[in-house]
mmCIF file of C-alpha atoms and ligand atoms in Angstrom:
data_model
loop_
_atom_site.group_PDB
_atom_site.id
_atom_site.type_symbol
_atom_site.label_atom_id
_atom_site.label_comp_id
_atom_site.label_asym_id
_atom_site.label_seq_id
_atom_site.Cartn_x
_atom_site.Cartn_y
_atom_site.Cartn_z
ATOM 1 C CA UNK A 1 39.098 -18.748 -6.832
ATOM 2 C CA UNK A 2 35.985 -18.523 -4.642
ATOM 3 C CA UNK A 3 33.648 -21.515 -4.773
ATOM 4 C CA UNK A 4 29.882 -21.283 -5.189
ATOM 5 C CA UNK A 5 29.567 -21.899 -1.452
ATOM 6 C CA UNK A 6 32.095 -19.163 -0.556
ATOM 7 C CA UNK A 7 30.110 -16.712 -2.665
ATOM 8 C CA UNK A 8 26.789 -17.666 -1.072
ATOM 9 C CA UNK A 9 28.330 -17.399 2.401
ATOM 10 C CA UNK A 10 29.988 -14.056 1.665
ATOM 11 C CA UNK A 11 27.235 -12.215 -0.184
ATOM 12 C CA UNK A 12 23.920 -13.865 0.509
ATOM 13 C CA UNK A 13 24.030 -15.359 3.986
ATOM 14 C CA UNK A 14 22.879 -13.207 6.856
ATOM 15 C CA UNK A 15 21.559 -14.121 10.297
ATOM 16 C CA UNK A 16 17.916 -15.245 10.152
ATOM 17 C CA UNK A 17 15.538 -12.654 11.592
ATOM 18 C CA UNK A 18 11.995 -13.919 11.208
ATOM 19 C CA UNK A 19 12.669 -17.143 9.273
ATOM 20 C CA UNK A 20 12.858 -20.273 11.413
ATOM 21 C CA UNK A 21 15.671 -21.354 9.092
ATOM 22 C CA UNK A 22 17.212 -19.181 6.373
ATOM 23 C CA UNK A 23 20.071 -19.705 3.919
ATOM 24 C CA UNK A 24 22.185 -22.830 4.476
ATOM 25 C CA UNK A 25 19.880 -25.830 4.620
ATOM 26 C CA UNK A 26 18.067 -27.727 1.870
ATOM 27 C CA UNK A 27 15.066 -25.448 2.255
ATOM 28 C CA UNK A 28 14.134 -22.404 4.291
ATOM 29 C CA UNK A 29 11.511 -22.734 7.014
ATOM 30 C CA UNK A 30 8.976 -19.928 7.330
ATOM 31 C CA UNK A 31 5.974 -19.533 9.568
ATOM 32 C CA UNK A 32 3.293 -17.228 8.119
ATOM 33 C CA UNK A 33 1.358 -15.063 10.587
ATOM 34 C CA UNK A 34 -2.009 -16.536 11.634
ATOM 35 C CA UNK A 35 -4.976 -15.299 9.595
ATOM 36 C CA UNK A 36 -2.865 -14.121 6.666
ATOM 37 C CA UNK A 37 -2.876 -15.201 3.052
ATOM 38 C CA UNK A 38 0.527 -15.704 1.423
ATOM 39 C CA UNK A 39 1.219 -13.749 -1.780
ATOM 40 C CA UNK A 40 4.021 -15.286 -3.864
ATOM 41 C CA UNK A 41 5.497 -13.967 -7.068
ATOM 42 C CA UNK A 42 8.607 -14.383 -9.222
ATOM 43 C CA UNK A 43 10.252 -12.074 -11.742
ATOM 44 C CA UNK A 44 13.297 -12.699 -13.860
ATOM 45 C CA UNK A 45 15.801 -10.227 -15.320
ATOM 46 C CA UNK A 46 17.766 -11.537 -18.297
ATOM 47 C CA UNK A 47 20.933 -9.805 -19.516
ATOM 48 C CA UNK A 48 20.548 -8.396 -23.017
ATOM 49 C CA UNK A 49 16.781 -8.531 -22.772
ATOM 50 C CA UNK A 50 15.802 -6.670 -19.593
ATOM 51 C CA UNK A 51 19.068 -4.819 -19.060
ATOM 52 C CA UNK A 52 22.354 -4.018 -20.788
ATOM 53 C CA UNK A 53 25.005 -6.556 -19.631
ATOM 54 C CA UNK A 54 27.287 -3.699 -18.526
ATOM 55 C CA UNK A 55 24.584 -2.145 -16.274
ATOM 56 C CA UNK A 56 25.767 -0.985 -12.857
ATOM 57 C CA UNK A 57 25.439 -4.114 -10.649
ATOM 58 C CA UNK A 58 24.332 -2.205 -7.544
ATOM 59 C CA UNK A 59 21.376 -0.801 -9.488
ATOM 60 C CA UNK A 60 20.607 -4.297 -10.788
ATOM 61 C CA UNK A 61 20.532 -5.696 -7.254
ATOM 62 C CA UNK A 62 18.043 -2.981 -6.383
ATOM 63 C CA UNK A 63 15.944 -3.479 -9.505
ATOM 64 C CA UNK A 64 15.795 -7.282 -9.269
ATOM 65 C CA UNK A 65 14.129 -6.945 -5.879
ATOM 66 C CA UNK A 66 12.168 -3.779 -6.730
ATOM 67 C CA UNK A 67 10.272 -5.349 -9.640
ATOM 68 C CA UNK A 68 9.199 -8.184 -7.339
ATOM 69 C CA UNK A 69 8.206 -5.794 -4.547
ATOM 70 C CA UNK A 70 6.115 -3.977 -7.137
ATOM 71 C CA UNK A 71 4.098 -7.154 -7.762
ATOM 72 C CA UNK A 72 3.416 -7.478 -4.032
ATOM 73 C CA UNK A 73 2.507 -3.780 -3.880
ATOM 74 C CA UNK A 74 -0.085 -4.392 -6.584
ATOM 75 C CA UNK A 75 -1.633 -7.126 -4.408
ATOM 76 C CA UNK A 76 -1.629 -4.981 -1.258
ATOM 77 C CA UNK A 77 0.782 -7.414 0.409
ATOM 78 C CA UNK A 78 3.360 -6.785 3.124
ATOM 79 C CA UNK A 79 6.705 -8.124 1.831
ATOM 80 C CA UNK A 80 8.346 -10.691 4.134
ATOM 81 C CA UNK A 81 10.790 -13.093 2.448
ATOM 82 C CA UNK A 82 12.702 -13.481 -0.807
ATOM 83 C CA UNK A 83 14.626 -16.147 -2.718
ATOM 84 C CA UNK A 84 17.367 -15.165 -5.147
ATOM 85 C CA UNK A 85 18.476 -17.412 -8.009
ATOM 86 C CA UNK A 86 21.468 -16.313 -10.039
ATOM 87 C CA UNK A 87 23.144 -17.633 -13.159
ATOM 88 C CA UNK A 88 26.581 -15.985 -13.331
ATOM 89 C CA UNK A 89 29.089 -16.050 -16.199
ATOM 90 C CA UNK A 90 31.883 -16.231 -13.591
ATOM 91 C CA UNK A 91 32.755 -15.575 -9.944
ATOM 92 C CA UNK A 92 33.237 -11.807 -10.395
ATOM 93 C CA UNK A 93 33.426 -10.702 -6.780
ATOM 94 C CA UNK A 94 33.402 -6.955 -7.434
ATOM 95 C CA UNK A 95 30.195 -7.437 -9.433
ATOM 96 C CA UNK A 96 28.653 -9.666 -6.747
ATOM 97 C CA UNK A 97 29.584 -7.323 -3.894
ATOM 98 C CA UNK A 98 27.919 -4.383 -5.660
ATOM 99 C CA UNK A 99 24.890 -6.448 -6.668
ATOM 100 C CA UNK A 100 24.460 -7.716 -3.090
ATOM 101 C CA UNK A 101 24.799 -4.156 -1.734
ATOM 102 C CA UNK A 102 21.954 -2.932 -3.939
ATOM 103 C CA UNK A 103 19.801 -5.943 -3.136
ATOM 104 C CA UNK A 104 20.313 -5.885 0.638
ATOM 105 C CA UNK A 105 19.843 -2.093 0.905
ATOM 106 C CA UNK A 106 16.338 -2.301 -0.562
ATOM 107 C CA UNK A 107 15.583 -5.531 1.338
ATOM 108 C CA UNK A 108 16.499 -3.837 4.637
ATOM 109 C CA UNK A 109 14.484 -0.744 3.791
ATOM 110 C CA UNK A 110 11.402 -2.882 3.042
ATOM 111 C CA UNK A 111 11.844 -5.414 5.855
ATOM 112 C CA UNK A 112 12.446 -8.313 3.451
ATOM 113 C CA UNK A 113 14.546 -11.276 4.563
ATOM 114 C CA UNK A 114 16.585 -13.235 1.968
ATOM 115 C CA UNK A 115 16.013 -16.866 2.950
ATOM 116 C CA UNK A 116 17.427 -18.876 0.051
ATOM 117 C CA UNK A 117 17.989 -19.262 -3.651
ATOM 118 C CA UNK A 118 20.265 -20.935 -6.124
ATOM 119 C CA UNK A 119 23.628 -20.014 -7.623
ATOM 120 C CA UNK A 120 24.889 -21.510 -10.855
ATOM 121 C CA UNK A 121 27.152 -20.733 -13.798
ATOM 122 C CA UNK A 122 25.610 -19.598 -17.057
ATOM 123 C CA UNK A 123 24.565 -16.521 -19.038
ATOM 124 C CA UNK A 124 23.759 -13.717 -16.577
ATOM 125 C CA UNK A 125 20.224 -14.196 -15.333
ATOM 126 C CA UNK A 126 18.646 -12.968 -12.123
ATOM 127 C CA UNK A 127 15.490 -14.446 -10.685
ATOM 128 C CA UNK A 128 13.828 -13.321 -7.474
ATOM 129 C CA UNK A 129 10.887 -15.032 -5.809
ATOM 130 C CA UNK A 130 9.120 -12.970 -3.209
ATOM 131 C CA UNK A 131 6.662 -13.836 -0.455
ATOM 132 C CA UNK A 132 4.356 -11.444 1.326
ATOM 133 C CA UNK A 133 1.356 -11.518 3.617
ATOM 134 C CA UNK A 134 -2.161 -10.108 3.371
ATOM 135 C CA UNK A 135 -4.982 -10.295 5.907
ATOM 136 C CA UNK A 136 -7.133 -13.184 4.665
ATOM 137 C CA UNK A 137 -9.331 -12.246 1.720
ATOM 138 C CA UNK A 138 -8.089 -8.641 1.390
ATOM 139 C CA UNK A 139 -5.764 -8.935 -1.614
ATOM 140 C CA UNK A 140 -6.090 -6.367 -4.406
ATOM 141 C CA UNK A 141 -6.736 -8.560 -7.409
ATOM 142 C CA UNK A 142 -6.931 -7.904 -11.125
ATOM 143 C CA UNK A 143 -10.449 -9.297 -11.326
ATOM 144 C CA UNK A 144 -12.155 -6.871 -8.930
ATOM 145 C CA UNK A 145 -12.849 -3.840 -11.176
ATOM 146 C CA UNK A 146 -16.541 -2.803 -11.306
ATOM 147 C CA UNK A 147 -18.507 -0.742 -13.786
ATOM 148 C CA UNK A 148 -18.600 2.871 -12.578
ATOM 149 C CA UNK A 149 -15.194 2.685 -10.833
ATOM 150 C CA UNK A 150 -12.681 5.458 -11.369
ATOM 151 C CA UNK A 151 -9.358 4.356 -12.834
ATOM 152 C CA UNK A 152 -6.316 5.780 -11.023
ATOM 153 C CA UNK A 153 -2.581 5.759 -11.465
ATOM 154 C CA UNK A 154 0.223 6.660 -9.049
ATOM 155 C CA UNK A 155 3.204 8.902 -9.828
ATOM 156 C CA UNK A 156 4.179 9.692 -13.415
ATOM 157 C CA UNK A 157 4.421 7.337 -16.361
ATOM 158 C CA UNK A 158 6.759 6.992 -19.329
ATOM 159 C CA UNK A 159 10.021 7.865 -17.558
ATOM 160 C CA UNK A 160 11.663 4.469 -17.984
ATOM 161 C CA UNK A 161 10.743 4.302 -21.690
ATOM 162 C CA UNK A 162 12.099 7.827 -22.251
ATOM 163 C CA UNK A 163 15.389 6.884 -20.556
ATOM 164 C CA UNK A 164 15.638 3.809 -22.771
ATOM 165 C CA UNK A 165 15.099 5.905 -25.913
ATOM 166 C CA UNK A 166 17.741 8.348 -24.724
ATOM 167 C CA UNK A 167 20.185 5.448 -24.166
ATOM 168 C CA UNK A 168 19.505 4.319 -27.754
ATOM 169 C CA UNK A 169 20.243 7.835 -28.993
ATOM 170 C CA UNK A 170 16.655 8.392 -30.170
ATOM 171 C CA UNK A 171 16.092 11.612 -28.238
ATOM 172 C CA UNK A 172 17.769 14.138 -26.011
ATOM 173 C CA UNK A 173 16.107 14.796 -22.663
ATOM 174 C CA UNK A 174 16.747 18.057 -20.785
ATOM 175 C CA UNK A 175 18.831 17.571 -17.682
ATOM 176 C CA UNK A 176 16.519 17.313 -14.649
ATOM 177 C CA UNK A 177 14.065 15.187 -16.691
ATOM 178 C CA UNK A 178 16.912 12.910 -17.810
ATOM 179 C CA UNK A 179 18.007 12.320 -14.224
ATOM 180 C CA UNK A 180 14.475 11.390 -13.093
ATOM 181 C CA UNK A 181 13.896 9.125 -16.093
ATOM 182 C CA UNK A 182 17.266 7.388 -15.696
ATOM 183 C CA UNK A 183 16.509 6.832 -12.025
ATOM 184 C CA UNK A 184 13.150 5.374 -12.917
ATOM 185 C CA UNK A 185 14.737 2.907 -15.335
ATOM 186 C CA UNK A 186 17.687 1.912 -13.115
ATOM 187 C CA UNK A 187 16.293 2.164 -9.594
ATOM 188 C CA UNK A 188 12.492 2.026 -9.645
ATOM 189 C CA UNK A 189 10.672 2.660 -6.378
ATOM 190 C CA UNK A 190 8.111 -0.055 -5.656
ATOM 191 C CA UNK A 191 4.852 1.461 -4.355
ATOM 192 C CA UNK A 192 4.537 -0.911 -1.414
ATOM 193 C CA UNK A 193 3.176 1.674 1.047
ATOM 194 C CA UNK A 194 0.500 2.735 -1.442
ATOM 195 C CA UNK A 195 -0.578 -0.863 -2.044
ATOM 196 C CA UNK A 196 -1.004 -1.353 1.698
ATOM 197 C CA UNK A 197 -2.908 1.918 2.104
ATOM 198 C CA UNK A 198 -5.294 0.932 -0.715
ATOM 199 C CA UNK A 199 -6.456 -2.291 0.947
ATOM 200 C CA UNK A 200 -10.168 -2.026 1.639
ATOM 201 C CA UNK A 201 -10.424 0.965 -0.742
ATOM 202 C CA UNK A 202 -9.364 -0.170 -4.229
ATOM 203 C CA UNK A 203 -11.380 -2.827 -6.043
ATOM 204 C CA UNK A 204 -8.595 -3.973 -8.395
ATOM 205 C CA UNK A 205 -4.926 -3.167 -8.923
ATOM 206 C CA UNK A 206 -1.961 -3.963 -11.160
ATOM 207 C CA UNK A 207 1.565 -2.615 -11.378
ATOM 208 C CA UNK A 208 2.542 -0.861 -14.599
ATOM 209 C CA UNK A 209 5.380 -3.029 -15.892
ATOM 210 C CA UNK A 210 4.464 -3.670 -19.536
ATOM 211 C CA UNK A 211 2.849 -0.311 -20.376
ATOM 212 C CA UNK A 212 -0.294 1.384 -19.068
ATOM 213 C CA UNK A 213 -2.674 0.336 -21.858
ATOM 214 C CA UNK A 214 -1.440 -3.260 -21.825
ATOM 215 C CA UNK A 215 -1.639 -3.504 -18.048
ATOM 216 C CA UNK A 216 -5.075 -1.880 -17.818
ATOM 217 C CA UNK A 217 -6.085 -4.365 -20.517
ATOM 218 C CA UNK A 218 -5.141 -7.231 -18.169
ATOM 219 C CA UNK A 219 -7.394 -5.816 -15.437
ATOM 220 C CA UNK A 220 -10.286 -5.387 -17.888
ATOM 221 C CA UNK A 221 -9.949 -8.914 -19.243
ATOM 222 C CA UNK A 222 -9.845 -10.449 -15.764
ATOM 223 C CA UNK A 223 -12.733 -8.300 -14.521
ATOM 224 C CA UNK A 224 -14.953 -8.642 -17.622
ATOM 225 C CA UNK A 225 -15.354 -4.875 -18.059
ATOM 226 C CA UNK A 226 -14.170 -2.089 -20.382
ATOM 227 C CA UNK A 227 -12.521 1.290 -19.731
ATOM 228 C CA UNK A 228 -12.157 4.810 -21.046
ATOM 229 C CA UNK A 229 -8.836 6.545 -20.462
ATOM 230 C CA UNK A 230 -8.529 10.325 -20.756
ATOM 231 C CA UNK A 231 -5.089 10.700 -22.308
ATOM 232 C CA UNK A 232 -4.716 14.359 -21.357
ATOM 233 C CA UNK A 233 -5.041 13.475 -17.648
ATOM 234 C CA UNK A 234 -2.334 10.803 -17.644
ATOM 235 C CA UNK A 235 0.599 12.211 -15.632
ATOM 236 C CA UNK A 236 3.683 12.072 -17.847
ATOM 237 C CA UNK A 237 7.384 12.186 -16.998
ATOM 238 C CA UNK A 238 8.092 14.941 -19.567
ATOM 239 C CA UNK A 239 5.056 17.227 -19.686
ATOM 240 C CA UNK A 240 4.140 18.908 -22.951
ATOM 241 C CA UNK A 241 6.004 16.475 -25.225
ATOM 242 C CA UNK A 242 3.924 14.217 -27.471
ATOM 243 C CA UNK A 243 6.529 11.447 -27.394
ATOM 244 C CA UNK A 244 6.241 11.485 -23.591
ATOM 245 C CA UNK A 245 2.530 10.692 -23.850
ATOM 246 C CA UNK A 246 3.088 7.695 -26.099
ATOM 247 C CA UNK A 247 5.833 6.496 -23.715
ATOM 248 C CA UNK A 248 3.412 6.945 -20.797
ATOM 249 C CA UNK A 249 0.676 4.940 -22.523
ATOM 250 C CA UNK A 250 2.737 2.123 -23.997
ATOM 251 C CA UNK A 251 6.215 2.188 -22.389
ATOM 252 C CA UNK A 252 7.032 -0.413 -19.750
ATOM 253 C CA UNK A 253 9.171 -0.565 -16.621
ATOM 254 C CA UNK A 254 7.631 2.347 -14.665
ATOM 255 C CA UNK A 255 6.391 0.238 -11.710
ATOM 256 C CA UNK A 256 3.644 2.620 -10.684
ATOM 257 C CA UNK A 257 0.304 1.231 -9.504
ATOM 258 C CA UNK A 258 -2.856 1.409 -11.593
ATOM 259 C CA UNK A 259 -6.051 0.671 -9.674
ATOM 260 C CA UNK A 260 -9.810 1.133 -9.635
ATOM 261 C CA UNK A 261 -12.068 2.382 -6.839
ATOM 262 C CA UNK A 262 -15.676 3.477 -6.470
ATOM 263 C CA UNK A 263 -16.177 7.240 -7.059
ATOM 264 C CA UNK A 264 -17.328 7.608 -3.396
ATOM 265 C CA UNK A 265 -13.830 6.499 -2.369
ATOM 266 C CA UNK A 266 -12.020 9.319 -4.196
ATOM 267 C CA UNK A 267 -11.177 11.136 -0.955
ATOM 268 C CA UNK A 268 -9.984 7.909 0.678
ATOM 269 C CA UNK A 269 -7.784 7.214 -2.364
ATOM 270 C CA UNK A 270 -6.248 10.683 -2.119
ATOM 271 C CA UNK A 271 -5.607 10.148 1.602
ATOM 272 C CA UNK A 272 -3.946 6.801 0.842
ATOM 273 C CA UNK A 273 -1.662 8.531 -1.670
ATOM 274 C CA UNK A 274 -0.869 11.226 0.840
ATOM 275 C CA UNK A 275 -0.031 8.656 3.536
ATOM 276 C CA UNK A 276 2.198 6.771 1.105
ATOM 277 C CA UNK A 277 3.883 9.972 -0.106
ATOM 278 C CA UNK A 278 2.964 9.539 -3.773
ATOM 279 C CA UNK A 279 0.601 11.482 -6.047
ATOM 280 C CA UNK A 280 -2.478 9.622 -7.285
ATOM 281 C CA UNK A 281 -4.404 10.780 -10.373
ATOM 282 C CA UNK A 282 -7.771 9.707 -11.811
ATOM 283 C CA UNK A 283 -7.223 8.949 -15.512
ATOM 284 C CA UNK A 284 -10.393 7.212 -16.599
ATOM 285 C CA UNK A 285 -13.439 5.144 -15.815
ATOM 286 C CA UNK A 286 -14.592 1.541 -15.898
ATOM 287 C CA UNK A 287 -17.572 1.002 -18.213
ATOM 288 C CA UNK A 288 -19.560 -1.949 -19.524
ATOM 289 C CA UNK A 289 -18.359 -3.940 -22.530
ATOM 290 C CA UNK A 290 -14.915 -5.118 -23.503
ATOM 291 C CA UNK A 291 -11.697 -3.353 -24.442
ATOM 292 C CA UNK A 292 -10.298 0.063 -23.889
ATOM 293 C CA UNK A 293 -10.758 3.416 -25.566
ATOM 294 C CA UNK A 294 -8.416 6.327 -25.172
ATOM 295 C CA UNK A 295 -9.885 9.835 -25.500
ATOM 296 C CA UNK A 296 -8.237 13.212 -26.048
ATOM 297 C CA UNK A 297 -9.109 16.559 -24.411
ATOM 298 C CA UNK A 298 -12.175 17.073 -26.664
ATOM 299 C CA UNK A 299 -13.451 13.564 -26.065
ATOM 300 C CA UNK A 300 -12.180 12.386 -29.487
ATOM 301 C CA UNK A 301 -10.936 8.793 -29.785
ATOM 302 C CA UNK A 302 -7.157 8.428 -29.999
ATOM 303 C CA UNK A 303 -5.599 5.496 -31.845
ATOM 304 C CA UNK A 304 -2.491 4.192 -30.123
ATOM 305 C CA UNK A 305 0.028 1.995 -31.895
ATOM 306 C CA UNK A 306 1.704 -0.840 -30.032
ATOM 307 C CA UNK A 307 -0.012 -1.301 -26.734
ATOM 308 C CA UNK A 308 2.805 -2.596 -24.591
ATOM 309 C CA UNK A 309 5.579 -5.086 -24.282
ATOM 310 C CA UNK A 310 5.160 -8.742 -25.150
ATOM 311 C CA UNK A 311 8.277 -10.929 -25.310
ATOM 312 C CA UNK A 312 6.775 -13.181 -27.952
ATOM 313 C CA UNK A 313 4.891 -10.624 -30.061
ATOM 314 C CA UNK A 314 5.726 -10.836 -33.787
HETATM 315 P P1 ADP B 401 21.086 -27.364 -2.982
HETATM 316 O O1 ADP B 401 22.287 -28.139 -3.413
HETATM 317 O O2 ADP B 401 20.234 -28.070 -1.967
HETATM 318 O O3 ADP B 401 20.337 -26.765 -4.113
HETATM 319 P P2 ADP B 401 22.643 -25.055 -2.724
HETATM 320 O O4 ADP B 401 24.030 -25.533 -2.540
HETATM 321 O O5 ADP B 401 22.196 -24.641 -4.069
HETATM 322 O O6 ADP B 401 21.668 -26.155 -2.133
HETATM 323 O O7 ADP B 401 22.391 -23.853 -1.738
HETATM 324 C C1 ADP B 401 22.833 -23.880 -0.418
HETATM 325 C C2 ADP B 401 22.041 -22.886 0.386
HETATM 326 O O8 ADP B 401 22.302 -21.588 -0.091
HETATM 327 C C3 ADP B 401 20.541 -23.083 0.299
HETATM 328 O O9 ADP B 401 19.999 -22.722 1.554
HETATM 329 C C4 ADP B 401 20.123 -22.093 -0.754
HETATM 330 O O10 ADP B 401 18.782 -21.693 -0.543
HETATM 331 C C5 ADP B 401 21.100 -20.967 -0.497
HETATM 332 N N1 ADP B 401 21.427 -20.147 -1.689
HETATM 333 C C6 ADP B 401 22.022 -20.540 -2.834
HETATM 334 N N2 ADP B 401 22.198 -19.517 -3.667
HETATM 335 C C7 ADP B 401 21.679 -18.422 -3.054
HETATM 336 C C8 ADP B 401 21.535 -17.054 -3.397
HETATM 337 N N3 ADP B 401 21.956 -16.555 -4.585
HETATM 338 N N4 ADP B 401 20.929 -16.228 -2.519
HETATM 339 C C9 ADP B 401 20.488 -16.710 -1.345
HETATM 340 N N5 ADP B 401 20.612 -17.973 -0.935
HETATM 341 C C10 ADP B 401 21.191 -18.834 -1.789
HETATM 342 MG MG1 MG B 402 20.944 -25.308 -5.481
#
């Protein structure tokens, strides 16, 4: 049977590219570029909680890195290095080979170098730590939203939540919609290029991982402002269906970017979206006060139940 060290050597050790020292020593050695701030983030995927244990391992390898890249995208950071810590129920090499394939494919595509991690036995648990760089002082933070800003979102929302409901047998999506939603849930595309293009344009940004209303709420709380969202402008994964709107407002796992920018920057925002190859849509406005109101097509207030995902909510 393969040892822990065989597995690390076989699936997670590759020649160092930009690291001074990568996998194989007690710690990796990295040298950040001069004049750059380091952005560091970690995200964990737990079997039975974030994914079904029988989920395709190649997709999981992709997703474990993608959700971390999404956090860097929301900061406007260029991804550089990653650490991968795995708890594995056993040395299942077919599983590991597929997982590593998914992970390395996205890492290569995004120029990320795997420089270390930890491998241990235990209930299946995947933790990635990611490091990126940003020209000093230019990060897109949650606390930068200003009164009068437009509120924007990239892509379409609600797809991952719709796919989850389909998997639970709660609805039946028509075929092309199902494929897109499934893809969104299993292999999300982190909006790294958009985050980079928004540096110097957006005032604040967050990635939509817990649900739009919840995530916008985090920006508002950090920035000390309030917002109005126009529900009928929110781009949804299944247009015309009311369930799709509630999934778009409160469903998690979409990994689009939500950001604010001054109204004078609207053209620049559209250009950034165009450069990054993703649609960007204004869905609301930052106003004074606290909290968030959601309005329908006639300007009426809409009450939304359950504002997003919280692991410890009652
Ligand atoms: P230590 O005993 O010092 O914790 P380990 O034996 O856990 O070292 O790891 C040996 C080397 O392999 C280290 O460089 C570590 O960063 C790397 N490593 C361990 N697991 C992984 C993994 N899943 N992915 C990438 N690198 C890993
Ligand atoms: Mg270790």
